[in-house]
CSV table of C-alpha atoms and ligand atoms in Angstrom, one decimal:
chain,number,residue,atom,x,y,z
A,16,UNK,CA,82.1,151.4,160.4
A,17,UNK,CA,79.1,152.2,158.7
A,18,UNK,CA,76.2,153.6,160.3
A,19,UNK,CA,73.7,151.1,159.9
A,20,UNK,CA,76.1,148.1,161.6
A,21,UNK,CA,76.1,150.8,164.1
A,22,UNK,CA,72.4,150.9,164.0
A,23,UNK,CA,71.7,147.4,164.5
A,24,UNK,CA,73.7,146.6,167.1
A,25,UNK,CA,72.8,149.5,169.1
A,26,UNK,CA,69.1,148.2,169.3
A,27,UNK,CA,70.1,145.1,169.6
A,28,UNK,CA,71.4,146.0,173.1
A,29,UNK,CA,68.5,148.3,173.4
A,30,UNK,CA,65.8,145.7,172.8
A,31,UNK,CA,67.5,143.1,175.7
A,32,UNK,CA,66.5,146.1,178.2
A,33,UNK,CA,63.7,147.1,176.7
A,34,UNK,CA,62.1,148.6,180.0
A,35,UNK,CA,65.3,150.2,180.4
A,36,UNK,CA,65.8,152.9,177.7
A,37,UNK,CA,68.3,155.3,179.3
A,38,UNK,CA,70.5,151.9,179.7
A,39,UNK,CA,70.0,151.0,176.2
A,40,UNK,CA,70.7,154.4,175.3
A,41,UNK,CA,74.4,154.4,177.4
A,42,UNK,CA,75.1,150.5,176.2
A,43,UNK,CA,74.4,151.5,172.5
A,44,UNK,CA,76.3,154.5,172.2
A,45,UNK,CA,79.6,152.8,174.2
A,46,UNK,CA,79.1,150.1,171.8
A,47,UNK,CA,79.7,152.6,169.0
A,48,UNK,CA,83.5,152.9,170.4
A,49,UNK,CA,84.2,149.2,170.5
A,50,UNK,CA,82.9,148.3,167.3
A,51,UNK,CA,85.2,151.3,165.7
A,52,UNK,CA,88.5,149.8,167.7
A,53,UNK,CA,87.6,146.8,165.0
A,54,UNK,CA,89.4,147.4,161.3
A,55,UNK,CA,86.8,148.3,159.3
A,56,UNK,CA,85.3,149.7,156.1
A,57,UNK,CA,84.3,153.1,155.4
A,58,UNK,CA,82.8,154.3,152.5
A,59,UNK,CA,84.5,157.6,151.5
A,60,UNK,CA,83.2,160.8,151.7
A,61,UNK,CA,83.3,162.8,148.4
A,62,UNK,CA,83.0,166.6,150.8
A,63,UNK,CA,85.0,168.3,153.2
A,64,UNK,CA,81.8,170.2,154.6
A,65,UNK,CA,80.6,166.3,155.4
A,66,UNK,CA,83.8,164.7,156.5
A,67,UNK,CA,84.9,165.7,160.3
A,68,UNK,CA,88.2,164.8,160.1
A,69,UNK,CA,88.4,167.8,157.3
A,70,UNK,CA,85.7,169.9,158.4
A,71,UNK,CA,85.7,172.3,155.2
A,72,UNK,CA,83.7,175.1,155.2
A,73,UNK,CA,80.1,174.2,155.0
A,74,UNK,CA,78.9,174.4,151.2
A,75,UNK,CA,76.0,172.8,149.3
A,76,UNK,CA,77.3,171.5,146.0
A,77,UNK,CA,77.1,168.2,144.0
A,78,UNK,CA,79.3,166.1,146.3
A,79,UNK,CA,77.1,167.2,149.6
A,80,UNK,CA,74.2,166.1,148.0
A,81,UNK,CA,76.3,162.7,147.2
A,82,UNK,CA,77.2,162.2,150.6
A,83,UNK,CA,73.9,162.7,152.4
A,84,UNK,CA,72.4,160.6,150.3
A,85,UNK,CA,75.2,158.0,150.7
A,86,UNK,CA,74.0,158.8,154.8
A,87,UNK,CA,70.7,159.2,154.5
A,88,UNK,CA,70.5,155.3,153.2
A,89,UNK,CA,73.0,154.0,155.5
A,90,UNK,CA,70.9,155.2,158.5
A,91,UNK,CA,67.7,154.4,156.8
A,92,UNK,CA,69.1,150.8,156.4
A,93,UNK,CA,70.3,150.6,159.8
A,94,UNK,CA,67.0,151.9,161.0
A,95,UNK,CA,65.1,149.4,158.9
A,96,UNK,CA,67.1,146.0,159.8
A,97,UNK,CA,66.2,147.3,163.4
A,98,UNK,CA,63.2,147.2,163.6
A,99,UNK,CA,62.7,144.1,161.6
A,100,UNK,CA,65.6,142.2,163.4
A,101,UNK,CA,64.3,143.6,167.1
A,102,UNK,CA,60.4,143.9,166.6
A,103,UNK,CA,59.4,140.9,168.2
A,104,UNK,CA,61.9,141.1,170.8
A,105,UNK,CA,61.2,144.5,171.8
A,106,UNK,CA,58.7,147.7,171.6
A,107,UNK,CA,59.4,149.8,168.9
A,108,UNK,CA,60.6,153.0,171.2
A,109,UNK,CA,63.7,151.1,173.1
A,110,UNK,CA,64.8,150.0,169.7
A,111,UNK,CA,65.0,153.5,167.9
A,112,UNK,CA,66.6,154.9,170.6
A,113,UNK,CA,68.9,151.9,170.9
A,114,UNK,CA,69.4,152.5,166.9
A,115,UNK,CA,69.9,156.3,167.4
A,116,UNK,CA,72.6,155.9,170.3
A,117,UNK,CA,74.9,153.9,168.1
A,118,UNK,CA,74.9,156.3,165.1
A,119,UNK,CA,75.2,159.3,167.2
A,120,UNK,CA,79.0,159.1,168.1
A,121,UNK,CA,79.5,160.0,164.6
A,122,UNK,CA,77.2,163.2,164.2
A,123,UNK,CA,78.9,164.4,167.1
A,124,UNK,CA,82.0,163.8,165.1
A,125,UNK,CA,80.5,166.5,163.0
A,126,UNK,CA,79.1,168.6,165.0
A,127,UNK,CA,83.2,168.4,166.6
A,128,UNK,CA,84.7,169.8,163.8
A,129,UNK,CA,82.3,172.8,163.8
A,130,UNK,CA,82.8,173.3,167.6
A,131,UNK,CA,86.6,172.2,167.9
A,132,UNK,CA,86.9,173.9,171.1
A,133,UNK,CA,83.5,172.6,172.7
A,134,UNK,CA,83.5,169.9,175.9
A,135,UNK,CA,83.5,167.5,172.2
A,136,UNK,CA,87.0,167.9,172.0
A,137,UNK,CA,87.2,165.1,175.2
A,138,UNK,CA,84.9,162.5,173.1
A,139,UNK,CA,86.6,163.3,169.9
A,140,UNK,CA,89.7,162.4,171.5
A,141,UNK,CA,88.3,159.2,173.1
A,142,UNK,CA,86.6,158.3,169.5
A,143,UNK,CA,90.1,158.6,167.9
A,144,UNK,CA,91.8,156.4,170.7
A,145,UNK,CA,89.6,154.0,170.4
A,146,UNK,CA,89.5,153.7,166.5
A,147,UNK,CA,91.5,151.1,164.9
A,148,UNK,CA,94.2,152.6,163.4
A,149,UNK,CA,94.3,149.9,160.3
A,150,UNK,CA,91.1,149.7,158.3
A,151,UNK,CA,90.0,148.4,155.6
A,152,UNK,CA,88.8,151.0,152.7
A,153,UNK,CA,90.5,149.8,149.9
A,154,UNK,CA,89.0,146.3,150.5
A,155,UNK,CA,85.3,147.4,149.8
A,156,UNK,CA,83.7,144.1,149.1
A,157,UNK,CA,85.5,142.0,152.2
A,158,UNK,CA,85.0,145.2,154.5
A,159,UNK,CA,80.6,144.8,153.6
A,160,UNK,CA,81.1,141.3,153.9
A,161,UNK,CA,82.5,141.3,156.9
A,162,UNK,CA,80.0,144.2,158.4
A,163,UNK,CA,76.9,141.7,157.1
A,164,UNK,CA,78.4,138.8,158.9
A,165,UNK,CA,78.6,140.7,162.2
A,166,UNK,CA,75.0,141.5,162.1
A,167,UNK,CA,74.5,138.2,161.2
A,168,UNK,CA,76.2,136.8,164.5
A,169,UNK,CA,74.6,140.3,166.4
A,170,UNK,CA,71.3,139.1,165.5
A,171,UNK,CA,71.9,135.3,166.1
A,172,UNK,CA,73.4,136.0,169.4
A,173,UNK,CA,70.9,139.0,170.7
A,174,UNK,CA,67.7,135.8,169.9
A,175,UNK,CA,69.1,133.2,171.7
A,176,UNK,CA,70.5,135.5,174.5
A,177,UNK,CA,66.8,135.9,174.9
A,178,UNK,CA,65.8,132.1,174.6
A,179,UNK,CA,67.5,131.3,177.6
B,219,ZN,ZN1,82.7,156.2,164.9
């Protein structure tokens, strides 16, 4: 799933416990793991220095350069939606760190298939299980749609949890 759905509804959690960071924190990164056992849409990852599940040796050429960039938006978007979805519902702390704890499953992904033998190994394993094993990468367009909507109904959901 990309990072920014990842992003938003991690602060989304965060920002109903806003006084409660190390909560938001937990609730956003286990949210990672359920919203990954959902089929989803990835975007591909032109590099095997980027991609964990190849973990190529780490090189700076035209396709790493690709993929952060692809990364660098996707976390910047999910950052952004955050804070503009969660503002008025929460301080802006609770919701970066809400933000943060969904994406970070992933970087440790990475940081995994540098360290294969690390204590990672146990959460790689974990992430894997948990992942749905169909997904939906060569249906680009309903995979975004259907990653929109969810925020859509995250967003909806997260305000009128705190109406009532
Ligand atoms: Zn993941």
């Amino acid at each position: 799933m990309t990072l920014a759905t990842h992003a938003v509804v991690g602060s989304a959690i965060a920002s109903l416990v806003p006084t409660h960071p190390v909560i938001g924190f937990c609730a956003g990164f286990l949210s990672h793991f359920l919203l990954d056992s959902i089929p989803h849409w990835d975007y591909p990852l032109k590099s095997d220095s980027i991609n964990p599940s190849k973990g190529g040796a780490l090189k700076l050429d035209k396709n790493v350069i690709i993929d952060l960039s692809c990364i660098g938006f996707d976390i910047g978007l999910g950052l952004a939606f955050s804070i503009a979805f969660f503002i008025s519902n929460a301080p802006f702390l609770p919701i970066i760190i809400g933000a943060c704890a969904g994406i970070i499953p992933d970087v440790l992904q990475f940081v995994y298939s540098r360290y294969p033998k690390s204590f990672l190994k146990y959460l790689q394993a974990f992430h894997l299980w948990m992942h749905a094993e169909t997904n939906l990468n060569n249906r680009p367009v309903l995979g975004v749609s259907l990653q929109a909507l969810l925020i859509v109904i995250v967003v909806i959901a997260c305000k009128f949890f705190l109406l009532a």
